[in-house]
PDB file of C-alpha atoms in Angstrom:
ATOM      1  CA  MET D   1     130.251 164.238 -29.270  1.00 63.00           C
ATOM      2  CA  SER D   2     129.406 167.043 -31.675  1.00 56.00           C
ATOM      3  CA  GLN D   3     125.772 168.089 -31.623  1.00 60.00           C
ATOM      4  CA  THR D   4     125.943 169.051 -35.321  1.00 66.00           C
ATOM      5  CA  SER D   5     127.519 165.891 -36.766  1.00 81.00           C
ATOM      6  CA  THR D   6     125.167 163.717 -38.790  1.00 94.00           C
ATOM      7  CA  LEU D   7     124.530 160.031 -38.162  1.00 96.00           C
ATOM      8  CA  LYS D   8     126.423 159.295 -41.381  1.00 96.00           C
ATOM      9  CA  GLY D   9     129.427 161.240 -40.129  1.00 97.00           C
ATOM     10  CA  GLN D  10     129.277 159.532 -36.753  1.00 98.00           C
ATOM     11  CA  CYS D  11     129.152 156.087 -38.376  1.00 98.00           C
ATOM     12  CA  ILE D  12     132.133 156.948 -40.577  1.00 98.00           C
ATOM     13  CA  ALA D  13     134.020 158.020 -37.453  1.00 98.00           C
ATOM     14  CA  GLU D  14     133.149 154.753 -35.686  1.00 98.00           C
ATOM     15  CA  PHE D  15     134.240 152.790 -38.753  1.00 99.00           C
ATOM     16  CA  LEU D  16     137.580 154.599 -38.986  1.00 99.00           C
ATOM     17  CA  GLY D  17     138.246 154.641 -35.243  1.00 98.00           C
ATOM     18  CA  THR D  18     137.552 150.942 -34.778  1.00 99.00           C
ATOM     19  CA  GLY D  19     139.605 150.185 -37.866  1.00 99.00           C
ATOM     20  CA  LEU D  20     142.528 152.204 -36.530  1.00 99.00           C
ATOM     21  CA  LEU D  21     142.694 150.384 -33.196  1.00 98.00           C
ATOM     22  CA  ILE D  22     142.447 147.013 -34.968  1.00 99.00           C
ATOM     23  CA  PHE D  23     145.156 148.032 -37.436  1.00 99.00           C
ATOM     24  CA  PHE D  24     147.618 148.742 -34.635  1.00 98.00           C
ATOM     25  CA  GLY D  25     146.553 145.844 -32.400  1.00 98.00           C
ATOM     26  CA  VAL D  26     146.295 143.096 -34.998  1.00 98.00           C
ATOM     27  CA  GLY D  27     149.365 144.494 -36.710  1.00 98.00           C
ATOM     28  CA  CYS D  28     151.501 144.016 -33.607  1.00 97.00           C
ATOM     29  CA  VAL D  29     150.207 140.457 -33.160  1.00 98.00           C
ATOM     30  CA  ALA D  30     150.994 139.698 -36.807  1.00 98.00           C
ATOM     31  CA  ALA D  31     154.508 141.046 -36.288  1.00 98.00           C
ATOM     32  CA  LEU D  32     154.883 138.719 -33.312  1.00 96.00           C
ATOM     33  CA  LYS D  33     153.485 135.585 -34.951  1.00 96.00           C
ATOM     34  CA  VAL D  34     154.808 135.671 -38.504  1.00 96.00           C
ATOM     35  CA  ALA D  35     157.553 138.320 -38.655  1.00 96.00           C
ATOM     36  CA  GLY D  36     159.723 137.244 -35.734  1.00 91.00           C
ATOM     37  CA  ALA D  37     159.129 140.338 -33.609  1.00 93.00           C
ATOM     38  CA  SER D  38     159.890 139.951 -29.918  1.00 91.00           C
ATOM     39  CA  PHE D  39     156.984 141.268 -27.861  1.00 90.00           C
ATOM     40  CA  GLY D  40     156.008 140.303 -24.343  1.00 94.00           C
ATOM     41  CA  GLN D  41     152.485 140.446 -22.925  1.00 95.00           C
ATOM     42  CA  TRP D  42     153.059 143.949 -21.553  1.00 96.00           C
ATOM     43  CA  GLU D  43     154.320 145.334 -24.864  1.00 96.00           C
ATOM     44  CA  ILE D  44     151.357 143.851 -26.747  1.00 97.00           C
ATOM     45  CA  SER D  45     148.947 145.261 -24.174  1.00 98.00           C
ATOM     46  CA  VAL D  46     150.516 148.725 -24.398  1.00 98.00           C
ATOM     47  CA  ILE D  47     150.261 148.743 -28.193  1.00 98.00           C
ATOM     48  CA  TRP D  48     146.575 147.805 -27.991  1.00 98.00           C
ATOM     49  CA  GLY D  49     146.021 150.474 -25.357  1.00 98.00           C
ATOM     50  CA  LEU D  50     147.782 153.182 -27.359  1.00 98.00           C
ATOM     51  CA  GLY D  51     145.855 152.116 -30.455  1.00 98.00           C
ATOM     52  CA  VAL D  52     142.611 152.665 -28.576  1.00 98.00           C
ATOM     53  CA  ALA D  53     143.833 156.024 -27.261  1.00 98.00           C
ATOM     54  CA  MET D  54     144.730 157.222 -30.774  1.00 98.00           C
ATOM     55  CA  ALA D  55     141.345 156.053 -32.069  1.00 98.00           C
ATOM     56  CA  ILE D  56     139.577 158.000 -29.320  1.00 98.00           C
ATOM     57  CA  TYR D  57     141.521 161.158 -30.151  1.00 98.00           C
ATOM     58  CA  LEU D  58     140.562 160.682 -33.809  1.00 98.00           C
ATOM     59  CA  THR D  59     136.820 160.239 -33.310  1.00 97.00           C
ATOM     60  CA  ALA D  60     135.697 161.615 -29.944  1.00 96.00           C
ATOM     61  CA  GLY D  61     134.588 164.970 -31.325  1.00 95.00           C
ATOM     62  CA  VAL D  62     132.403 163.387 -33.995  1.00 97.00           C
ATOM     63  CA  SER D  63     130.884 160.198 -32.584  1.00 96.00           C
ATOM     64  CA  GLY D  64     131.916 160.126 -28.946  1.00 95.00           C
ATOM     65  CA  ALA D  65     134.434 157.366 -29.728  1.00 96.00           C
ATOM     66  CA  HIS D  66     132.413 154.326 -28.672  1.00 98.00           C
ATOM     67  CA  LEU D  67     134.479 151.979 -30.908  1.00 98.00           C
ATOM     68  CA  ASN D  68     132.884 149.004 -29.161  1.00 98.00           C
ATOM     69  CA  PRO D  69     129.339 147.560 -29.383  1.00 98.00           C
ATOM     70  CA  ALA D  70     129.409 146.736 -25.667  1.00 98.00           C
ATOM     71  CA  VAL D  71     130.114 150.392 -24.868  1.00 98.00           C
ATOM     72  CA  THR D  72     127.398 151.564 -27.262  1.00 98.00           C
ATOM     73  CA  ILE D  73     124.800 149.274 -25.677  1.00 98.00           C
ATOM     74  CA  ALA D  74     125.807 150.253 -22.143  1.00 98.00           C
ATOM     75  CA  LEU D  75     125.640 153.973 -22.983  1.00 97.00           C
ATOM     76  CA  TRP D  76     122.202 153.469 -24.524  1.00 97.00           C
ATOM     77  CA  LEU D  77     120.944 151.749 -21.381  1.00 96.00           C
ATOM     78  CA  PHE D  78     122.616 153.938 -18.765  1.00 94.00           C
ATOM     79  CA  ALA D  79     123.802 157.210 -20.328  1.00 91.00           C
ATOM     80  CA  CYS D  80     120.899 158.310 -22.528  1.00 89.00           C
ATOM     81  CA  PHE D  81     122.524 157.424 -25.858  1.00 94.00           C
ATOM     82  CA  ASP D  82     119.973 157.638 -28.693  1.00 95.00           C
ATOM     83  CA  LYS D  83     118.636 154.119 -29.292  1.00 95.00           C
ATOM     84  CA  ARG D  84     118.157 154.875 -33.002  1.00 96.00           C
ATOM     85  CA  LYS D  85     121.930 155.048 -33.385  1.00 97.00           C
ATOM     86  CA  VAL D  86     122.750 151.756 -31.665  1.00 98.00           C
ATOM     87  CA  ILE D  87     122.489 149.436 -34.684  1.00 98.00           C
ATOM     88  CA  PRO D  88     124.211 151.828 -37.143  1.00 98.00           C
ATOM     89  CA  PHE D  89     127.080 152.317 -34.684  1.00 98.00           C
ATOM     90  CA  ILE D  90     127.517 148.582 -34.123  1.00 99.00           C
ATOM     91  CA  VAL D  91     127.450 147.797 -37.847  1.00 99.00           C
ATOM     92  CA  SER D  92     130.057 150.510 -38.455  1.00 98.00           C
ATOM     93  CA  GLN D  93     132.302 149.177 -35.692  1.00 99.00           C
ATOM     94  CA  VAL D  94     132.177 145.580 -36.934  1.00 99.00           C
ATOM     95  CA  ALA D  95     132.778 146.704 -40.523  1.00 99.00           C
ATOM     96  CA  GLY D  96     135.762 148.801 -39.460  1.00 99.00           C
ATOM     97  CA  ALA D  97     137.287 145.883 -37.574  1.00 99.00           C
ATOM     98  CA  PHE D  98     136.726 143.547 -40.535  1.00 99.00           C
ATOM     99  CA  CYS D  99     138.354 145.913 -43.020  1.00 99.00           C
ATOM    100  CA  ALA D 100     141.334 146.617 -40.761  1.00 99.00           C
ATOM    101  CA  ALA D 101     141.955 142.889 -40.298  1.00 99.00           C
ATOM    102  CA  ALA D 102     141.828 142.466 -44.072  1.00 99.00           C
ATOM    103  CA  LEU D 103     144.302 145.336 -44.505  1.00 99.00           C
ATOM    104  CA  VAL D 104     146.781 143.859 -42.028  1.00 99.00           C
ATOM    105  CA  TYR D 105     146.493 140.465 -43.720  1.00 98.00           C
ATOM    106  CA  GLY D 106     147.122 142.035 -47.103  1.00 98.00           C
ATOM    107  CA  LEU D 107     150.234 143.829 -45.869  1.00 98.00           C
ATOM    108  CA  TYR D 108     151.581 140.662 -44.193  1.00 98.00           C
ATOM    109  CA  TYR D 109     150.297 138.247 -46.852  1.00 97.00           C
ATOM    110  CA  ASN D 110     153.668 136.856 -47.968  1.00 97.00           C
ATOM    111  CA  LEU D 111     154.765 136.312 -44.386  1.00 98.00           C
ATOM    112  CA  PHE D 112     151.592 134.376 -43.544  1.00 97.00           C
ATOM    113  CA  PHE D 113     152.133 132.155 -46.577  1.00 96.00           C
ATOM    114  CA  ASP D 114     155.813 131.546 -45.801  1.00 97.00           C
ATOM    115  CA  PHE D 115     155.062 130.796 -42.142  1.00 97.00           C
ATOM    116  CA  GLU D 116     152.455 128.184 -43.085  1.00 97.00           C
ATOM    117  CA  GLN D 117     154.804 126.572 -45.600  1.00 96.00           C
ATOM    118  CA  THR D 118     157.735 126.514 -43.194  1.00 96.00           C
ATOM    119  CA  HIS D 119     155.745 125.030 -40.314  1.00 96.00           C
ATOM    120  CA  HIS D 120     153.566 122.739 -42.483  1.00 96.00           C
ATOM    121  CA  ILE D 121     150.347 124.312 -41.243  1.00 96.00           C
ATOM    122  CA  VAL D 122     147.155 123.552 -43.149  1.00 96.00           C
ATOM    123  CA  ARG D 123     144.920 126.585 -42.979  1.00 96.00           C
ATOM    124  CA  GLY D 124     141.515 125.644 -41.563  1.00 95.00           C
ATOM    125  CA  SER D 125     142.846 122.776 -39.452  1.00 95.00           C
ATOM    126  CA  VAL D 126     142.822 122.809 -35.662  1.00 94.00           C
ATOM    127  CA  GLU D 127     146.579 123.345 -35.805  1.00 95.00           C
ATOM    128  CA  SER D 128     145.984 126.659 -37.582  1.00 96.00           C
ATOM    129  CA  VAL D 129     143.991 128.166 -34.699  1.00 96.00           C
ATOM    130  CA  ASP D 130     147.089 129.788 -33.241  1.00 96.00           C
ATOM    131  CA  LEU D 131     147.713 131.627 -36.498  1.00 97.00           C
ATOM    132  CA  ALA D 132     144.035 132.597 -36.701  1.00 97.00           C
ATOM    133  CA  GLY D 133     144.645 134.153 -33.287  1.00 97.00           C
ATOM    134  CA  THR D 134     146.517 136.889 -35.121  1.00 98.00           C
ATOM    135  CA  PHE D 135     143.138 138.395 -35.943  1.00 98.00           C
ATOM    136  CA  SER D 136     140.918 137.568 -32.992  1.00 97.00           C
ATOM    137  CA  THR D 137     140.956 136.014 -29.543  1.00 97.00           C
ATOM    138  CA  TYR D 138     140.947 132.406 -28.359  1.00 97.00           C
ATOM    139  CA  PRO D 139     141.145 131.112 -24.786  1.00 96.00           C
ATOM    140  CA  ASN D 140     144.027 129.610 -22.917  1.00 96.00           C
ATOM    141  CA  PRO D 141     143.695 125.818 -23.435  1.00 94.00           C
ATOM    142  CA  HIS D 142     143.584 125.301 -19.669  1.00 95.00           C
ATOM    143  CA  ILE D 143     140.332 127.231 -19.097  1.00 94.00           C
ATOM    144  CA  ASN D 144     136.843 126.173 -20.103  1.00 94.00           C
ATOM    145  CA  PHE D 145     134.006 127.976 -21.861  1.00 94.00           C
ATOM    146  CA  VAL D 146     132.345 129.208 -18.664  1.00 96.00           C
ATOM    147  CA  GLN D 147     135.605 130.467 -17.188  1.00 97.00           C
ATOM    148  CA  ALA D 148     136.406 132.328 -20.395  1.00 97.00           C
ATOM    149  CA  PHE D 149     132.961 133.952 -20.378  1.00 98.00           C
ATOM    150  CA  ALA D 150     133.460 135.006 -16.766  1.00 98.00           C
ATOM    151  CA  VAL D 151     136.859 136.535 -17.557  1.00 98.00           C
ATOM    152  CA  GLU D 152     135.493 138.571 -20.464  1.00 99.00           C
ATOM    153  CA  MET D 153     132.495 139.685 -18.429  1.00 99.00           C
ATOM    154  CA  VAL D 154     134.559 140.802 -15.434  1.00 99.00           C
ATOM    155  CA  ILE D 155     137.290 142.648 -17.332  1.00 98.00           C
ATOM    156  CA  THR D 156     134.744 144.431 -19.534  1.00 99.00           C
ATOM    157  CA  ALA D 157     132.724 145.424 -16.475  1.00 98.00           C
ATOM    158  CA  ILE D 158     135.878 146.968 -15.003  1.00 98.00           C
ATOM    159  CA  LEU D 159     136.656 148.667 -18.312  1.00 98.00           C
ATOM    160  CA  MET D 160     133.160 150.124 -18.685  1.00 98.00           C
ATOM    161  CA  GLY D 161     132.919 151.326 -15.109  1.00 97.00           C
ATOM    162  CA  LEU D 162     136.273 153.078 -15.314  1.00 96.00           C
ATOM    163  CA  ILE D 163     135.521 154.580 -18.736  1.00 96.00           C
ATOM    164  CA  LEU D 164     132.475 156.223 -17.178  1.00 95.00           C
ATOM    165  CA  ALA D 165     134.563 157.382 -14.228  1.00 93.00           C
ATOM    166  CA  LEU D 166     137.365 158.773 -16.402  1.00 93.00           C
ATOM    167  CA  THR D 167     134.967 160.669 -18.677  1.00 91.00           C
ATOM    168  CA  ASP D 168     132.703 161.958 -15.890  1.00 89.00           C
ATOM    169  CA  ASP D 169     133.813 165.515 -15.127  1.00 80.00           C
ATOM    170  CA  GLY D 170     131.603 165.464 -12.062  1.00 81.00           C
ATOM    171  CA  ASN D 171     133.746 162.729 -10.545  1.00 82.00           C
ATOM    172  CA  GLY D 172     136.809 164.496  -9.169  1.00 80.00           C
ATOM    173  CA  VAL D 173     139.269 166.510 -11.232  1.00 75.00           C
ATOM    174  CA  PRO D 174     138.254 166.706 -14.938  1.00 73.00           C
ATOM    175  CA  ARG D 175     140.568 164.511 -17.016  1.00 79.00           C
ATOM    176  CA  GLY D 176     139.864 166.358 -20.288  1.00 85.00           C
ATOM    177  CA  PRO D 177     142.394 165.581 -23.038  1.00 89.00           C
ATOM    178  CA  LEU D 178     144.170 163.070 -20.796  1.00 93.00           C
ATOM    179  CA  ALA D 179     141.130 160.765 -20.687  1.00 94.00           C
ATOM    180  CA  PRO D 180     141.982 158.842 -23.900  1.00 96.00           C
ATOM    181  CA  LEU D 181     145.508 158.122 -22.673  1.00 97.00           C
ATOM    182  CA  LEU D 182     144.190 157.006 -19.299  1.00 97.00           C
ATOM    183  CA  ILE D 183     141.690 154.695 -21.003  1.00 97.00           C
ATOM    184  CA  GLY D 184     144.535 153.314 -23.111  1.00 98.00           C
ATOM    185  CA  LEU D 185     146.601 152.731 -19.978  1.00 98.00           C
ATOM    186  CA  LEU D 186     143.615 150.991 -18.395  1.00 98.00           C
ATOM    187  CA  ILE D 187     143.370 148.631 -21.366  1.00 98.00           C
ATOM    188  CA  ALA D 188     147.105 147.933 -21.178  1.00 98.00           C
ATOM    189  CA  VAL D 189     146.867 147.074 -17.479  1.00 98.00           C
ATOM    190  CA  ILE D 190     143.890 144.773 -18.071  1.00 98.00           C
ATOM    191  CA  GLY D 191     145.696 143.127 -20.981  1.00 98.00           C
ATOM    192  CA  ALA D 192     148.870 142.559 -19.005  1.00 98.00           C
ATOM    193  CA  SER D 193     147.030 141.017 -16.063  1.00 97.00           C
ATOM    194  CA  MET D 194     144.233 139.024 -17.731  1.00 97.00           C
ATOM    195  CA  GLY D 195     145.279 138.802 -21.375  1.00 97.00           C
ATOM    196  CA  PRO D 196     146.894 135.349 -21.097  1.00 97.00           C
ATOM    197  CA  LEU D 197     143.501 133.868 -20.180  1.00 98.00           C
ATOM    198  CA  THR D 198     141.319 134.974 -23.106  1.00 97.00           C
ATOM    199  CA  GLY D 199     143.252 137.524 -25.136  1.00 96.00           C
ATOM    200  CA  PHE D 200     141.263 140.357 -23.474  1.00 97.00           C
ATOM    201  CA  ALA D 201     138.745 140.946 -26.285  1.00 98.00           C
ATOM    202  CA  MET D 202     136.404 143.227 -24.272  1.00 98.00           C
ATOM    203  CA  ASN D 203     134.924 144.323 -27.595  1.00 98.00           C
ATOM    204  CA  PRO D 204     132.561 142.251 -29.778  1.00 98.00           C
ATOM    205  CA  ALA D 205     133.507 144.219 -32.913  1.00 98.00           C
ATOM    206  CA  ARG D 206     137.234 143.799 -32.254  1.00 98.00           C
ATOM    207  CA  ASP D 207     136.741 140.033 -32.168  1.00 98.00           C
ATOM    208  CA  PHE D 208     133.808 139.247 -34.466  1.00 98.00           C
ATOM    209  CA  GLY D 209     134.804 141.404 -37.445  1.00 98.00           C
ATOM    210  CA  PRO D 210     138.293 139.867 -37.714  1.00 98.00           C
ATOM    211  CA  LYS D 211     136.850 136.386 -37.100  1.00 98.00           C
ATOM    212  CA  VAL D 212     134.561 136.833 -40.104  1.00 98.00           C
ATOM    213  CA  PHE D 213     137.568 137.888 -42.148  1.00 98.00           C
ATOM    214  CA  ALA D 214     139.603 134.869 -40.990  1.00 98.00           C
ATOM    215  CA  TRP D 215     136.689 132.615 -41.935  1.00 98.00           C
ATOM    216  CA  LEU D 216     136.626 134.097 -45.438  1.00 98.00           C
ATOM    217  CA  ALA D 217     140.436 134.009 -45.717  1.00 97.00           C
ATOM    218  CA  GLY D 218     140.542 130.221 -45.468  1.00 96.00           C
ATOM    219  CA  TRP D 219     140.421 129.372 -41.781  1.00 97.00           C
ATOM    220  CA  GLY D 220     136.782 128.361 -42.173  1.00 96.00           C
ATOM    221  CA  ASN D 221     134.736 127.171 -39.216  1.00 95.00           C
ATOM    222  CA  VAL D 222     137.769 126.813 -36.965  1.00 96.00           C
ATOM    223  CA  ALA D 223     137.931 130.616 -36.889  1.00 97.00           C
ATOM    224  CA  PHE D 224     134.615 130.616 -35.020  1.00 97.00           C
ATOM    225  CA  THR D 225     134.968 127.469 -32.931  1.00 95.00           C
ATOM    226  CA  GLY D 226     138.615 127.788 -31.955  1.00 93.00           C
ATOM    227  CA  GLY D 227     138.779 124.028 -32.339  1.00 90.00           C
ATOM    228  CA  ARG D 228     136.272 123.474 -29.522  1.00 89.00           C
ATOM    229  CA  ASP D 229     132.927 121.683 -29.497  1.00 86.00           C
ATOM    230  CA  ILE D 230     131.060 124.838 -28.431  1.00 86.00           C
ATOM    231  CA  PRO D 231     131.558 127.763 -30.858  1.00 93.00           C
ATOM    232  CA  TYR D 232     133.977 129.966 -28.936  1.00 96.00           C
ATOM    233  CA  PHE D 233     133.029 133.133 -30.820  1.00 97.00           C
ATOM    234  CA  LEU D 234     129.969 133.386 -28.545  1.00 97.00           C
ATOM    235  CA  VAL D 235     132.212 134.221 -25.567  1.00 98.00           C
ATOM    236  CA  PRO D 236     133.858 137.413 -26.889  1.00 98.00           C
ATOM    237  CA  LEU D 237     130.579 138.316 -28.585  1.00 98.00           C
ATOM    238  CA  PHE D 238     128.272 138.243 -25.558  1.00 98.00           C
ATOM    239  CA  GLY D 239     130.617 138.242 -22.552  1.00 98.00           C
ATOM    240  CA  PRO D 240     131.716 141.861 -23.093  1.00 98.00           C
ATOM    241  CA  ILE D 241     128.127 143.023 -23.626  1.00 99.00           C
ATOM    242  CA  VAL D 242     127.005 141.505 -20.336  1.00 99.00           C
ATOM    243  CA  GLY D 243     130.106 142.877 -18.632  1.00 98.00           C
ATOM    244  CA  ALA D 244     129.631 146.411 -19.975  1.00 98.00           C
ATOM    245  CA  ILE D 245     126.020 146.438 -18.794  1.00 98.00           C
ATOM    246  CA  VAL D 246     127.089 145.258 -15.345  1.00 98.00           C
ATOM    247  CA  GLY D 247     129.908 147.809 -15.202  1.00 98.00           C
ATOM    248  CA  ALA D 248     127.726 150.728 -16.286  1.00 97.00           C
ATOM    249  CA  PHE D 249     124.963 149.712 -13.886  1.00 97.00           C
ATOM    250  CA  ALA D 250     127.426 149.409 -11.010  1.00 97.00           C
ATOM    251  CA  TYR D 251     128.973 152.804 -11.727  1.00 95.00           C
ATOM    252  CA  ARG D 252     125.632 154.577 -12.002  1.00 93.00           C
ATOM    253  CA  LYS D 253     124.173 152.968  -8.873  1.00 92.00           C
ATOM    254  CA  LEU D 254     127.235 152.792  -6.628  1.00 93.00           C
ATOM    255  CA  ILE D 255     129.179 155.898  -7.682  1.00 90.00           C
ATOM    256  CA  GLY D 256     127.262 158.122 -10.084  1.00 83.00           C
ATOM    257  CA  ARG D 257     124.149 158.522  -7.954  1.00 84.00           C
ATOM    258  CA  HIS D 258     126.258 160.003  -5.156  1.00 82.00           C
ATOM    259  CA  LEU D 259     127.860 162.651  -7.389  1.00 80.00           C
ATOM    260  CA  PRO D 260     126.443 166.197  -7.557  1.00 76.00           C
ATOM    261  CA  CYS D 261     125.553 165.919 -11.260  1.00 63.00           C
ATOM    262  CA  ASP D 262     123.571 163.106 -12.909  1.00 54.00           C
ATOM    263  CA  ILE D 263     124.044 163.159 -16.686  1.00 52.00           C
ATOM    264  CA  CYS D 264     120.655 161.729 -17.631  1.00 52.00           C
ATOM    265  CA  VAL D 265     118.756 163.964 -15.236  1.00 49.00           C
ATOM    266  CA  VAL D 266     120.472 167.047 -16.674  1.00 44.00           C
ATOM    267  CA  GLU D 267     119.741 165.993 -20.262  1.00 46.00           C
ATOM    268  CA  GLU D 268     116.110 165.244 -19.475  1.00 46.00           C
ATOM    269  CA  LYS D 269     115.718 168.707 -17.987  1.00 45.00           C
ATOM    270  CA  GLU D 270     117.258 170.312 -21.064  1.00 44.00           C
ATOM    271  CA  ILE D 271     115.056 168.397 -23.516  1.00 42.00           C
ATOM    272  CA  THR D 272     111.662 169.908 -22.725  1.00 44.00           C
ATOM    273  CA  THR D 273     108.996 171.052 -25.148  1.00 44.00           C
ATOM    274  CA  PRO D 274     107.799 174.679 -25.316  1.00 44.00           C
ATOM    275  CA  SER D 275     104.442 173.621 -23.865  1.00 43.00           C
ATOM    276  CA  GLU D 276     106.186 171.948 -20.943  1.00 40.00           C
ATOM    277  CA  GLN D 277     108.266 175.082 -20.382  1.00 39.00           C
ATOM    278  CA  LYS D 278     105.144 177.279 -20.404  1.00 39.00           C
ATOM    279  CA  ALA D 279     103.371 174.919 -18.038  1.00 39.00           C
ATOM    280  CA  SER D 280     106.224 175.259 -15.594  1.00 37.00           C
ATOM    281  CA  LEU D 281     106.025 179.070 -15.573  1.00 37.00           C
TER     282      LEU D 281
END
């Protein structure tokens, strides 16, 4: 992250980066659902992963490319991210996801309308949940609320732990400019293996922003509930946050503490006042 970029610039970067990954990801799902494209789970996962990689390349130098409220919160708790930036970053990420979902819908508008007419789908009914899944995630009908929460928590913990590993130059060979592609590949692998269970949200902004758009676009409450008694939106909203905290904690305590360089310790040593420096002389 640039030390000279302003908070405004960083928030714009988070808005654009999150929007870019949603544009590619939701766009490929829209192509599958309403345009007759033929994608398998692996292809969808790769497109999402490459979308994330491109978004990281776009924004890393300005904001650090969080692009995910769960990542922002975990970095605040375990990697010395400035707590004053947490809320602005999260708002920017959710707004970017919302706007990108709206853009994809606008570009595919006629196809959504024709699909609903052809298949006699009433928008806002339980039968329309599958189409609402173009924008956000819903669980496999064979798993319950608790299982879905566990899936999102576990896969986000793995994602967060490996993000820290891949971006930690003190952990093995520095990945440098390859890190975004490796993170994208990681997301693709997670999506291919666990995506059929919950849609691999792993990102509250990626799910909540588009859900708000779907609600406004006519899907109503079913966009949040997924047709279930318990509002399903709570799972991809809080599951990834818990998972990212667990993943960051595990990496710092099980791996990071055994490396020669501890990021927070180094930063704390660098941020000392003149009086503290004089006192140490």
